[in-house]
Coordinates of N, CA, C and O in Angstrom, one line a residue:
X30 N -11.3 -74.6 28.2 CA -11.2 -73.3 28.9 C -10.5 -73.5 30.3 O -9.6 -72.8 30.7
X31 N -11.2 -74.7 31.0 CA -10.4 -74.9 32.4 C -9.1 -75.2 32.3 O -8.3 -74.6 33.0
X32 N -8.6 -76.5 31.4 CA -7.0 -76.5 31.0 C -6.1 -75.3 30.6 O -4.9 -75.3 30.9
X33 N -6.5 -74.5 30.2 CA -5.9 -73.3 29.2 C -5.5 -71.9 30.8 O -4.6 -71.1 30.8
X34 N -6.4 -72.1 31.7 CA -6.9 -71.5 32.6 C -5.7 -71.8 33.5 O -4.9 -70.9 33.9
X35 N -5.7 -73.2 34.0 CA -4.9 -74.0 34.4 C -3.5 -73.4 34.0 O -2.9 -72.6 34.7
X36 N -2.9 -74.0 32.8 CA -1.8 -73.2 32.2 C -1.1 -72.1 32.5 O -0.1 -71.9 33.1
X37 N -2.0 -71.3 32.0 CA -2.0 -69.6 32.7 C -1.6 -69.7 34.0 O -0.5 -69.1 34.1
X38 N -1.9 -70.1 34.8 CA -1.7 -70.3 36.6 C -0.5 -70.7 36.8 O 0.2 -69.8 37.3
X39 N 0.2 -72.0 36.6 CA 0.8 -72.3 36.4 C 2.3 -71.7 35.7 O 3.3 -71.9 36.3
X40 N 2.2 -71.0 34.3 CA 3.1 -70.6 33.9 C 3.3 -68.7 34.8 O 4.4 -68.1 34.9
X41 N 2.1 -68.3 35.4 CA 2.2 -66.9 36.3 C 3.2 -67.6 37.6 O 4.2 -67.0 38.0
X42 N 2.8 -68.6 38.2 CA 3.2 -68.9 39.3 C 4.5 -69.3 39.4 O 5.2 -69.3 40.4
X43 N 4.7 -69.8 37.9 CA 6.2 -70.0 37.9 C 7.4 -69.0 37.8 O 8.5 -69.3 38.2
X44 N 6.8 -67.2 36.7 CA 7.2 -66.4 36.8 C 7.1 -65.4 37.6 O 7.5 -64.2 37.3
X45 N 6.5 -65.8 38.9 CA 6.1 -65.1 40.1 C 7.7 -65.6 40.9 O 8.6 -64.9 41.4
X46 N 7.7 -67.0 40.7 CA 8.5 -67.6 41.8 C 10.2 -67.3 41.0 O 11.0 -67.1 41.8
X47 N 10.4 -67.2 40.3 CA 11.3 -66.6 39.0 C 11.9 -64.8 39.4 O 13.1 -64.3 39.3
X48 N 10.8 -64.3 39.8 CA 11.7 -63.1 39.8 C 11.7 -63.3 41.3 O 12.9 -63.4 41.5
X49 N 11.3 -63.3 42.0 CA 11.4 -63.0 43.7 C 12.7 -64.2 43.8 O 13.3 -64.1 44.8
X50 N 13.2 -65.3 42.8 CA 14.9 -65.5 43.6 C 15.4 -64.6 42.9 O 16.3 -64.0 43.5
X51 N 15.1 -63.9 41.2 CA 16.5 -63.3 40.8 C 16.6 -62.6 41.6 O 17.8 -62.6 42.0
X52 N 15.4 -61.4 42.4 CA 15.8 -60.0 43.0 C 16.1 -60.4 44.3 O 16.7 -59.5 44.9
X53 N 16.0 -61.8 45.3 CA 16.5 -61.7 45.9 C 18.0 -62.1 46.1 O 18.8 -61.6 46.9
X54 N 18.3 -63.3 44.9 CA 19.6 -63.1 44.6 C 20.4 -61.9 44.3 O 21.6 -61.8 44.6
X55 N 19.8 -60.9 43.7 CA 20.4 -59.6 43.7 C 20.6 -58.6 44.5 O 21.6 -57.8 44.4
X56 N 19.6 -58.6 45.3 CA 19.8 -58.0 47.2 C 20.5 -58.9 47.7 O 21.3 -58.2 48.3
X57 N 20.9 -59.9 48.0 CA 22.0 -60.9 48.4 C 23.4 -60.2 48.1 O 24.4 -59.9 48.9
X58 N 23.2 -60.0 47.0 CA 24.5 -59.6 46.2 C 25.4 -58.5 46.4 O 26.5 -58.3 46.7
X59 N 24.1 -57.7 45.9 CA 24.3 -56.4 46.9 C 24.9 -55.7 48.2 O 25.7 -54.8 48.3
X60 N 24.3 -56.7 49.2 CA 24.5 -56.5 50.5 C 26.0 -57.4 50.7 O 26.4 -57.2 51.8
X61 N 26.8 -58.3 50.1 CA 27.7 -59.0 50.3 C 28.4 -57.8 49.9 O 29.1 -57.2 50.7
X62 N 28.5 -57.2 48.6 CA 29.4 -56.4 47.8 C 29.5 -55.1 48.9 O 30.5 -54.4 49.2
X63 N 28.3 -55.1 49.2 CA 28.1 -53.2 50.3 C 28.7 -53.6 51.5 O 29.1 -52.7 52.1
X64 N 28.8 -55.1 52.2 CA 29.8 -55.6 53.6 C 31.2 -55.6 53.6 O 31.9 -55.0 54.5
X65 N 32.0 -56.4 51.9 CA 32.9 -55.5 51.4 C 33.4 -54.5 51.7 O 34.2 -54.4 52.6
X66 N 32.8 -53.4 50.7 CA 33.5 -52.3 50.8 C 33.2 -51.5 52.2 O 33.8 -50.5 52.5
X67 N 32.7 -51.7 52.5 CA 32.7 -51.1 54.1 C 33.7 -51.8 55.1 O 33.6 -51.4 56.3
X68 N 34.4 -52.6 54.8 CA 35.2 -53.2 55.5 C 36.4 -52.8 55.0 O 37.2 -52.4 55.8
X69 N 36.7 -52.9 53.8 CA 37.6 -52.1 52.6 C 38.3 -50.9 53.5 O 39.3 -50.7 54.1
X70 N 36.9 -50.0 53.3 CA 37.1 -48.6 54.1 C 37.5 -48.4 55.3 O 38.2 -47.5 55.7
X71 N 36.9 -49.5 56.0 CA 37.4 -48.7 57.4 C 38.9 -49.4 57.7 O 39.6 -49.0 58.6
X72 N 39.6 -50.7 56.7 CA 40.5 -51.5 56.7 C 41.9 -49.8 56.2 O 43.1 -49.6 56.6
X73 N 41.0 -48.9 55.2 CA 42.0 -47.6 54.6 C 42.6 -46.7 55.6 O 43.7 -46.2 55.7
X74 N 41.1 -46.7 56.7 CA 41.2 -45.6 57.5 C 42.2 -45.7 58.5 O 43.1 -44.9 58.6
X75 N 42.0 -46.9 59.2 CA 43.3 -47.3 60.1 C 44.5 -47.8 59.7 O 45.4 -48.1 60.6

């Protein structure tokens, strides 16, 4: 029961740490693409 238990913890803690880089890889990403085009734009305007 305590091995199995163990496991569980382990395999949560790993898909805990799993999504918090993809989403923050993805707000990374975001915010590089959204620096972009805001530079884009104001590069149109003038």
């Amino acid at each position: 029961m305590v091995n199995n238990f163990d496991e569980t913890l382990i395999s949560l803690i790993t898909l805990t740490i799993l999504i918090i880089f993809s989403l923050s890889w993805l707000v990374l990403r975001t915010l590089k693409e959204g620096r972009k085009a805001l530079t884009d734009i104001n590069k149109n305007r003038s």
